XYZ file of C-alpha atoms in Angstrom:
510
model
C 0.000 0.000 0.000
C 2.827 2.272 0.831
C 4.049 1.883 -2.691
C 1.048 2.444 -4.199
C 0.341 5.771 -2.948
C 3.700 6.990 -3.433
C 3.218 5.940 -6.862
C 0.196 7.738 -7.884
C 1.862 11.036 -5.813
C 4.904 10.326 -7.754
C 2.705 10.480 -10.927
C 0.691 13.376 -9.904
C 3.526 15.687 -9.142
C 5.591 14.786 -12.189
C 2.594 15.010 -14.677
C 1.672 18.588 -13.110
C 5.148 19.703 -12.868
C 5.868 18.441 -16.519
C 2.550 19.740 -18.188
C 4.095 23.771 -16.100
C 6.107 23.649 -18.506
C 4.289 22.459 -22.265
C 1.575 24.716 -21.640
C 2.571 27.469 -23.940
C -0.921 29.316 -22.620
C -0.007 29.637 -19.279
C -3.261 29.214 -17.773
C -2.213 26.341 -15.894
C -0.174 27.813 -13.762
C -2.969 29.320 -12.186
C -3.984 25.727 -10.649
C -0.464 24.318 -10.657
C 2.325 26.900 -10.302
C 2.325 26.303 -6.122
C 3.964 22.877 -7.361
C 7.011 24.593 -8.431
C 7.305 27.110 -5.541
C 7.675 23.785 -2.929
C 10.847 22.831 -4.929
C 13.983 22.899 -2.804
C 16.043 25.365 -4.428
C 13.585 27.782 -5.921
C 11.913 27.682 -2.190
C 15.534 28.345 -0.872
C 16.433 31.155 -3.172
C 12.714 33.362 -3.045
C 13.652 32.765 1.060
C 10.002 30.861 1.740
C 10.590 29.818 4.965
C 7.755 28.249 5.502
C 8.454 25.794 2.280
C 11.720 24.858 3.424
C 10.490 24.345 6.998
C 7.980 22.010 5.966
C 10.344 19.807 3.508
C 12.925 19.886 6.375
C 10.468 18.260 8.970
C 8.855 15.884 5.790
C 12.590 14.880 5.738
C 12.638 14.633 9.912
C 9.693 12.582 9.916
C 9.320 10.403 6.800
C 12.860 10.317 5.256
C 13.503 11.477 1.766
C 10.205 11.349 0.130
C 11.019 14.720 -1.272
C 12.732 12.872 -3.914
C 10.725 10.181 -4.631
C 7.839 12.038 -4.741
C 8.407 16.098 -5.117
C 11.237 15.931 -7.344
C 10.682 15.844 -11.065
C 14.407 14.424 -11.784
C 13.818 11.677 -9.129
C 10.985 10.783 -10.664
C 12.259 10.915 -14.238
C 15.230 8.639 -12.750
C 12.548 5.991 -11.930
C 10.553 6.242 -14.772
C 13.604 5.351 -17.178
C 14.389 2.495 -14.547
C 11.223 1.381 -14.615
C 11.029 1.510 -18.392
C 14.116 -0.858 -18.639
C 12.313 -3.251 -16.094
C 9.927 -3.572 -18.183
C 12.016 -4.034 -21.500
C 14.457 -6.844 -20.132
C 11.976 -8.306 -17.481
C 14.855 -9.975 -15.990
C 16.647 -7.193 -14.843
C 14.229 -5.708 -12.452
C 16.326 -6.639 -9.723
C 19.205 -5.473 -10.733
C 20.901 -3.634 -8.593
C 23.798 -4.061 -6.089
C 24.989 -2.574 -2.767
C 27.441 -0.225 -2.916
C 29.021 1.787 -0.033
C 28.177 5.911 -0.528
C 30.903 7.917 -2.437
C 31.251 10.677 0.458
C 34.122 12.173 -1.061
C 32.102 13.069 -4.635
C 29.051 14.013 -2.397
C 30.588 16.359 -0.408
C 32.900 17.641 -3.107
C 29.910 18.157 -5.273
C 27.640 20.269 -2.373
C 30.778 21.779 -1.410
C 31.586 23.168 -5.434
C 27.560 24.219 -5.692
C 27.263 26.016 -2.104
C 30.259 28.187 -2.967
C 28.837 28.601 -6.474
C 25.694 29.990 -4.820
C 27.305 32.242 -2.508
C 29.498 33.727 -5.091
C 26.690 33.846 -7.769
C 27.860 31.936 -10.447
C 24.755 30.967 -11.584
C 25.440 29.127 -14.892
C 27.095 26.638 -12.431
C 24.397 26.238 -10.134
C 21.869 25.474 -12.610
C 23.882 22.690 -14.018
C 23.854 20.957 -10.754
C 20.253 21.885 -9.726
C 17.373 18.689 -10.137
C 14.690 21.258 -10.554
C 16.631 23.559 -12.913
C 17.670 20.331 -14.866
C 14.519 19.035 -15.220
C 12.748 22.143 -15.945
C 15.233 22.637 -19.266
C 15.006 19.209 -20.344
C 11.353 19.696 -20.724
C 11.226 23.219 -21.938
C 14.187 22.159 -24.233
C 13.177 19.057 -25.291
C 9.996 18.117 -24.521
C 8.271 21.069 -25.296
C 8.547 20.978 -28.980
C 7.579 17.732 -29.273
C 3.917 19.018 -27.729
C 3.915 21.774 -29.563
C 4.627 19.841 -33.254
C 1.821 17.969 -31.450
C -0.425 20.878 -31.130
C 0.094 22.161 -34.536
C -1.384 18.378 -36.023
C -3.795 18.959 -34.612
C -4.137 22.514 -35.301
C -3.993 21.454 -38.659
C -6.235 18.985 -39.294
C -9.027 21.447 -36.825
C -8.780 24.063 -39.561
C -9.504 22.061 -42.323
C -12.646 20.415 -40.462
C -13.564 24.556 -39.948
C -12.713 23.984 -36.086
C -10.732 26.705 -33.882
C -10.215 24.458 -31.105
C -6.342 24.502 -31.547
C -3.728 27.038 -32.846
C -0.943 26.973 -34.093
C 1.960 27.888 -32.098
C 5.810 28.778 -33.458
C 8.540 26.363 -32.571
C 12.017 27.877 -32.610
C 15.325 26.904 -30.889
C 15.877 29.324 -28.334
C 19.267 28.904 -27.246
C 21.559 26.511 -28.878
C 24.254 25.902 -25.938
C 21.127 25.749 -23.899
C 19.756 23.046 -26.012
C 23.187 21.406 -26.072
C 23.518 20.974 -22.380
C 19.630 19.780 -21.953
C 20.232 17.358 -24.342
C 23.393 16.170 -22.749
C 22.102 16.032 -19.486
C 19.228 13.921 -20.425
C 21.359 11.677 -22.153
C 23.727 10.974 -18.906
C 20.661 10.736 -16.892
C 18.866 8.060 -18.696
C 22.116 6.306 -18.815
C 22.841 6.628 -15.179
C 19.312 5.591 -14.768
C 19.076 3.013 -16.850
C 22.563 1.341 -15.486
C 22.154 1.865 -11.912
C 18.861 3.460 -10.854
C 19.120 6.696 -8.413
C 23.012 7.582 -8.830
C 22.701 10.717 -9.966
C 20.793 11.245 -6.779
C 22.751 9.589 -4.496
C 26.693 10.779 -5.761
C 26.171 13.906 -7.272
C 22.958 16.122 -6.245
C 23.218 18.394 -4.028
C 19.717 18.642 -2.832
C 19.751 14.671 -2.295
C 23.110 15.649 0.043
C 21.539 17.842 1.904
C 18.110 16.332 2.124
C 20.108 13.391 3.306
C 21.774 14.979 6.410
C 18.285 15.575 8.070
C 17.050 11.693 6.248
C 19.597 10.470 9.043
C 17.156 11.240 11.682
C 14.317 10.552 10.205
C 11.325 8.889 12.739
C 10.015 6.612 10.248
C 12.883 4.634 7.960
C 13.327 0.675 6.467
C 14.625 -1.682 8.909
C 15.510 -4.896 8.496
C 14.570 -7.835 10.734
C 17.841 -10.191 11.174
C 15.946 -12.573 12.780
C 13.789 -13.030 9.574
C 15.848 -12.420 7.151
C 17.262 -15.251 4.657
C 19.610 -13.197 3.325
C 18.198 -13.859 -0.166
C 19.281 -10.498 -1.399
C 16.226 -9.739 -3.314
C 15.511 -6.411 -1.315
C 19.495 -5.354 -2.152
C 19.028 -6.149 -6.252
C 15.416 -4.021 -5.941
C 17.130 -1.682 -4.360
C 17.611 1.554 -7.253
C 19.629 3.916 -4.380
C 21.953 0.979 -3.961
C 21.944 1.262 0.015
C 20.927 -1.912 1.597
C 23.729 -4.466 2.957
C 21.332 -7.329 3.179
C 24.392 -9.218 5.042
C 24.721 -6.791 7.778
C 21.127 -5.817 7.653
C 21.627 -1.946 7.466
C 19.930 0.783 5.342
C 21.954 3.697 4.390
C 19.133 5.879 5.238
C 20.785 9.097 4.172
C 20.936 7.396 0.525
C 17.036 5.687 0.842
C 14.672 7.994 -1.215
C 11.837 5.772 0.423
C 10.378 4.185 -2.884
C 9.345 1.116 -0.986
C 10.499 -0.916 -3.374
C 12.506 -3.060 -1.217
C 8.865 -3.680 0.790
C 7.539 -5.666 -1.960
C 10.457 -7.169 -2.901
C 10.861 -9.387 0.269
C 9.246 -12.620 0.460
C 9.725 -12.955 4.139
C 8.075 -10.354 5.467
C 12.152 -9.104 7.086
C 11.623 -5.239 5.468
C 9.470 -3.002 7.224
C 8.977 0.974 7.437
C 8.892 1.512 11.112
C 8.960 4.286 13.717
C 12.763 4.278 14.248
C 12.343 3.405 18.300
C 9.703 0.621 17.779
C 10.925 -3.151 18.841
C 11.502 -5.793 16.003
C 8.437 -7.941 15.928
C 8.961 -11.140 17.653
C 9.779 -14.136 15.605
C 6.516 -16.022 16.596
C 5.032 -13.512 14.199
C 6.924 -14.725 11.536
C 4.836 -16.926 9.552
C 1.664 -15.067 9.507
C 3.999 -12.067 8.111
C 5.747 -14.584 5.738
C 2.144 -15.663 4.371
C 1.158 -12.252 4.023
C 4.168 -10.857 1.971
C 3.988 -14.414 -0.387
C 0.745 -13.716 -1.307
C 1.376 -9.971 -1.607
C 4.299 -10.524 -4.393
C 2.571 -12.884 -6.014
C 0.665 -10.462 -8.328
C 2.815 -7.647 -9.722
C 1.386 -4.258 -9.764
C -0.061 -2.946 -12.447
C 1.994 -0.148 -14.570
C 0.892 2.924 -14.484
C -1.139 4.708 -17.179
C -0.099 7.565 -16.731
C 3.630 6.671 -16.832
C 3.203 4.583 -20.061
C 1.221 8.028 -21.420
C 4.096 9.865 -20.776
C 6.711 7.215 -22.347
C 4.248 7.499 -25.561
C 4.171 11.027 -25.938
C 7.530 11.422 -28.347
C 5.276 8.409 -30.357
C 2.047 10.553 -30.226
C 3.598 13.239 -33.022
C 5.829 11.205 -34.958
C 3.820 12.527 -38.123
C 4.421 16.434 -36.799
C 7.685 16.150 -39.137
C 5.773 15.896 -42.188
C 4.310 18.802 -41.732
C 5.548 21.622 -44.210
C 7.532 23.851 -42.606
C 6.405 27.145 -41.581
C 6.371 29.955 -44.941
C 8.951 33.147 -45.218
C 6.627 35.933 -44.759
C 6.549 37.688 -47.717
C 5.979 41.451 -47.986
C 2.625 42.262 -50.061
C 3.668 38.794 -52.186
C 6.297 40.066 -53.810
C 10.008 39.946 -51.912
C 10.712 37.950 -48.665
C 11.065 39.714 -45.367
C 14.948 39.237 -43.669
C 14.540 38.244 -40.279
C 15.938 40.274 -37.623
C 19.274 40.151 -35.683
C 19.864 40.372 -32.349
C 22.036 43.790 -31.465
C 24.749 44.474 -29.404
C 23.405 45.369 -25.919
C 25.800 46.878 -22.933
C 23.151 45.963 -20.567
C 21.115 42.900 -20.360
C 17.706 43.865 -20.305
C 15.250 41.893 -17.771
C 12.163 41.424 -16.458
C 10.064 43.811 -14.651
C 9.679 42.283 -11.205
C 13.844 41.778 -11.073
C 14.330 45.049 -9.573
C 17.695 44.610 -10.826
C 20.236 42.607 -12.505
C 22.234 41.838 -10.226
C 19.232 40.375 -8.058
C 17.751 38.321 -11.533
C 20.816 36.619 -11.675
C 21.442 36.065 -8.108
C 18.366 34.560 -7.854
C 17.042 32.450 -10.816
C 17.937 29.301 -10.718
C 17.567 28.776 -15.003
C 14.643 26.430 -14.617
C 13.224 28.103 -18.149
C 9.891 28.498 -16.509
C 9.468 31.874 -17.444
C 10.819 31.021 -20.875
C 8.417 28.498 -21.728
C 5.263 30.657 -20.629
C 6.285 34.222 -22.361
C 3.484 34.526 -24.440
C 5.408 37.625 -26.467
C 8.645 35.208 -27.218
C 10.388 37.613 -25.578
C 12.617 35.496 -23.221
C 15.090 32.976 -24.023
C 18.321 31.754 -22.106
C 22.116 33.740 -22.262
C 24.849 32.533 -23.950
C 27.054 34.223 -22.124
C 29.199 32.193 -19.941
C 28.620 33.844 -16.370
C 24.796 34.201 -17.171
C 24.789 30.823 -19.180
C 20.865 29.283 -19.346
C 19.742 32.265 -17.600
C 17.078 34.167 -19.005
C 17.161 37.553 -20.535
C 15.294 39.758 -22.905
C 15.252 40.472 -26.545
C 12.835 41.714 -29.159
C 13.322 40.132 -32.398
C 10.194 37.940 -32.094
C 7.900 40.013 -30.328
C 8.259 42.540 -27.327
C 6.853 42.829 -23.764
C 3.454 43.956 -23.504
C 2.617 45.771 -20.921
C -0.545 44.348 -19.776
C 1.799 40.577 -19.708
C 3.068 39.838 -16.607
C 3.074 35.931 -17.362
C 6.852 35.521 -16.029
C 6.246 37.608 -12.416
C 3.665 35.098 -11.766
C 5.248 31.959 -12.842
C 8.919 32.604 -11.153
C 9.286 30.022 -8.334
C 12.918 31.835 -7.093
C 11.645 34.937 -6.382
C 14.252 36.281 -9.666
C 10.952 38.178 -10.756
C 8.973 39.091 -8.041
C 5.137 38.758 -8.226
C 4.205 42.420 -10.187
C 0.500 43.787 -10.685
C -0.290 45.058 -14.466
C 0.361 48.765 -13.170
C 3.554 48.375 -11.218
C 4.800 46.570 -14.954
C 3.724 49.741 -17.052
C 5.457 52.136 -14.503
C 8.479 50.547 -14.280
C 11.404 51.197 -16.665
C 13.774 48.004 -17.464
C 15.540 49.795 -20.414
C 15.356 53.148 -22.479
C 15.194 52.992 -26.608
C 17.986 54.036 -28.534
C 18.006 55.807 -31.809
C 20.424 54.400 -34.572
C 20.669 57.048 -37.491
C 22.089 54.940 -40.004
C 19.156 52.458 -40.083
C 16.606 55.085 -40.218
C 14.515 54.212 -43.065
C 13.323 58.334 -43.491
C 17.130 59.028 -44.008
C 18.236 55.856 -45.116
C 15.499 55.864 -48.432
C 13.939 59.041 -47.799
C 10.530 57.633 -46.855
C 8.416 58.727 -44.048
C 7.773 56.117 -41.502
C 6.918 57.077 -37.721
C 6.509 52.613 -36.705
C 7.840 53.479 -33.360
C 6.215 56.919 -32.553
C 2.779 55.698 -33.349
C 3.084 51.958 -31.172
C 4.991 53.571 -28.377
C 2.487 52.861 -25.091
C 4.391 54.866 -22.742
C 4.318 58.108 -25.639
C 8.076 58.506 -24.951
C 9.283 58.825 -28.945
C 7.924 61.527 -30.886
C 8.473 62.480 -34.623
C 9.976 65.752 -35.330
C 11.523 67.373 -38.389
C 15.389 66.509 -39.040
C 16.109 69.653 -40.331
C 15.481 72.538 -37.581
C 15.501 75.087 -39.733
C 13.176 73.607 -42.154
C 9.442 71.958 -40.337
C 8.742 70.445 -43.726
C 11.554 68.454 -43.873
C 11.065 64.212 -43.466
C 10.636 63.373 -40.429
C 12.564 61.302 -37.311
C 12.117 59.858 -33.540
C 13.190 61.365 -30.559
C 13.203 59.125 -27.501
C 12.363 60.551 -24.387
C 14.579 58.378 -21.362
C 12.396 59.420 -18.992
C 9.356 58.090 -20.268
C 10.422 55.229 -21.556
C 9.735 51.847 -20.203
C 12.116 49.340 -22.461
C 9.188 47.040 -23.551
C 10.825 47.162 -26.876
C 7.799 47.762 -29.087
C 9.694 49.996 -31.469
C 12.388 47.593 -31.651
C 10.177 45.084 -32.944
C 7.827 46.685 -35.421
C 10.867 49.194 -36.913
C 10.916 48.008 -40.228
C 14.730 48.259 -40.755
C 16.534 45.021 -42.043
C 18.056 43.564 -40.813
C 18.871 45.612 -37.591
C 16.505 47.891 -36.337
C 16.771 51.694 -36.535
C 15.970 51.457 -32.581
C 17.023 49.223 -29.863
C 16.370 48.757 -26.004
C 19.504 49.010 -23.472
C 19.019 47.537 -20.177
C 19.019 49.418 -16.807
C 20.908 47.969 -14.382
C 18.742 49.382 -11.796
C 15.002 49.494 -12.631
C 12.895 52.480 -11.330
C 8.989 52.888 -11.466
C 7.915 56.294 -12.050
């Protein structure tokens, strides 16, 4: 039973967690977002005490279910272990003792700790289970639900249904991509090998988590008096912490999957209050007949994890789908996409109240990437700010009535903002490039950015003084500017705009 309903938690947390981020609407975040905020780090980093109080005492009392349960990487862990299991049926029991590697654990939280104090962010992330997670999904997941969504967007228009749209799919961030897809590559071979080692040798969250696990009230024990020393519990074992011949748990290793429970035909395993008394040996064969007839029927696999397996299967047509058309200008020449310009200041969200703070606290989960409605984010290349998110505008730019990523950020890197704090707060100031004027540059009057500036800060005015007549060009006003970028996205220069957002380092709300 104890299985069981860690399993359907398990499910239920990783589903949720996974669907935060697919869910290119955002909307259900609204019911599910509070399952992101309870993540270690992210709770850790926005300072919720009252999160990390209550997974510390979860730990105290019931060991680490945080990562069996709570964790999305755990849980991916187990699926792929599972999923081999299932494959080669005869090596579900698998698995060997093997005494902890202290030295790489330590090393590891020591390496990340320092990393976080220093606020080299780029490192952190790599190490983080959430963060990982979170871009493996975004990164690589995500498109495949998207391709997905545009089937069936496709075949819904031409039955004169609106139920789907379609939705762009564009590669954000190539390194970012790279190290997603190399992560998830040494995971599901780490998983697939040898169950929970990532967890258990190189996390730093499983480290720590396993300090308090030490003293948890409630942990496996193992009868002696019972046990045959059959090993069965040991080769079921996916953290790799039972010594069946000394009869010892390595409970800071034991994420408490239970697996070892229904494993042992002898009824030796329990999960006990840790000051309880070993059931007397007269017990025995009741206990014995109970677990035989408890193992003889295995448990049903889980729909929902099969589901998940299938989804890459689910849109295996999406590649046949023609790709997406140039957009052409009034059918006659194609338009050149824009390029990214050279910024001395990052620009980020309002919310960050600075920089320095954004990058301090994010933890590169791509959250806030995969719910910009406006395409706006997508993660830094650069290598101290590496899969961090920042701000550009050749895609779209940020509306001011969005404030998607302030409600979605579980590190408290973009703190909650109200629709009116976001259109009174400046994150950047436009800047006028003369060259790529198109009134100068071709002598055509234009006026893109005056006329979809919210904030009124660029007006037109003549560029000769001396003669009002005379074609006219933008004046930004810094003070009134906001640095949502809308006339850096709809200036129809080529293929750098005529005007570009810097960042603020600082941002200030009128």
């Amino acid at each position: 039973m104890l299985k069981k309903i860690r399993l359907t938690l398990a499910v239920i947390f990783f589903a949720a967690i996974t669907l935060l981020f697919l869910d290119f609407t955002g909307t259900v975040h609204a019911w599910l977002g509070w399952m992101a905020k309870i993540q270690f780090l992210p709770a850790v980093l926005a300072l919720n005490a009252g999160t990390i109080i209550f997974l510390i005492l979860l730990t105290l009392v019931f060991g680490r279910i945080y990562c069996s349960v709570i964790c999305p990487l755990g849980v991916f862990q187990d699926i792929v272990s599972w999923a081999r299991g299932r494959i080669r049926k005869k090596d579900r029991m698998r698995f060997t003792w093997s005494p902890a590697k202290n030295w790489l654990r330590y090393g590891v939280l020591g390496l990340f700790l320092i990393a976080l104090v220093a606020g080299i962010g780029s490192f952190v992330a790599l190490l983080a289970p959430y963060s990982s997670y979170g871009r493996i999904a975004s990164n690589l997941f995500a498109p495949i639900w998207q391709w997905g969504n545009n089937l069936l967007a496709y075949f819904a228009e031409r039955a004169d249904s609106y139920a789907f749209y379609r939705t762009d799919v564009w590669l954000r961030s190539l390194p970012t991509f790279i190290v997603a897809a190399v992560t998830f590559i040494v995971l599901v071979i780490l998983a697939w090998r040898n169950g929970r080692t990532y967890c258990n040798t190189i996390c730093p969250v499983g480290t720590i988590l396993g300090f308090f696990s030490r003293s948890s009230l409630f942990r496996i024990r193992i009868d002696a008096d019972k046990c045959k020393s059959c090993s069965l519990c040991t080769r079921s074992c996916k953290a790799s912490c039972i010594d069946y011949l000394n009869h010892s748990v390595d409970t800071s290793r034991c994420v408490d999957c239970f697996d070892c429970l229904s494993s042992c035909r002898h009824g030796a395993i329990s999960y006990t209050f840790r000051y309880s008394r070993p059931a007397h040996q007269d017990a025995g064969k009741k206990s014995d007949a109970k677990a035989d007839t408890s193992t003889t029927a295995q448990a049903p696999a889980d729909a929902s994890r099969r589901n998940f397996l299938a989804i890459s299967a689910l849109v295996a047509s999406a590649a046949t789908i023609q790709a997406q058309e140039k957009k052409v200008d009034g059918g006659l020449a194609v338009i050149q996409d824009k390029k990214i310009p050279h910024r001395n200041t990052k620009i980020v969200p309002a919310g960050a109240m600075s920089i320095r703070h954004f990058y301090q606290h994010c933890t590169a989960c791509q959250l806030c990437v995969s719910v910009c409605p406006n395409q706006v984010l997508r993660p830094s290349t650069g290598l101290t700010e590496l899969m961090q998110p920042e701000m550009s505008y050749e895609r779209g730019y940020c509306r001011p009535e969005c404030n998607k990523c302030s409600e979605v950020c579980p590190a408290g890197a973009i703190r909650p903002i109200s629709i009116e704090e976001k259109s009174s707060t400046s994150i950047g100031h436009a800047v006028w490039i003369k060259e790529n004027c198109i009134p100068l540059t071709e002598g055509h009057s234009c006026g893109n950015c005056a006329r979809h500036c919210p904030s009124g800060a660029i007006q037109m005015v003549a560029s000769d003084p001396d003669n009002p007549d005379s074609i006219q060009i933008p004046v930004v006003n810094e003070a009134r500017c906001i640095g949502c970028g809308a006339c850096e996205n709809l200036c129809p220069a080529r293929p750098f705009s005529a005007i570009y957002v810097e960042g603020h380092e600082v941002h200030s709300e009128f």
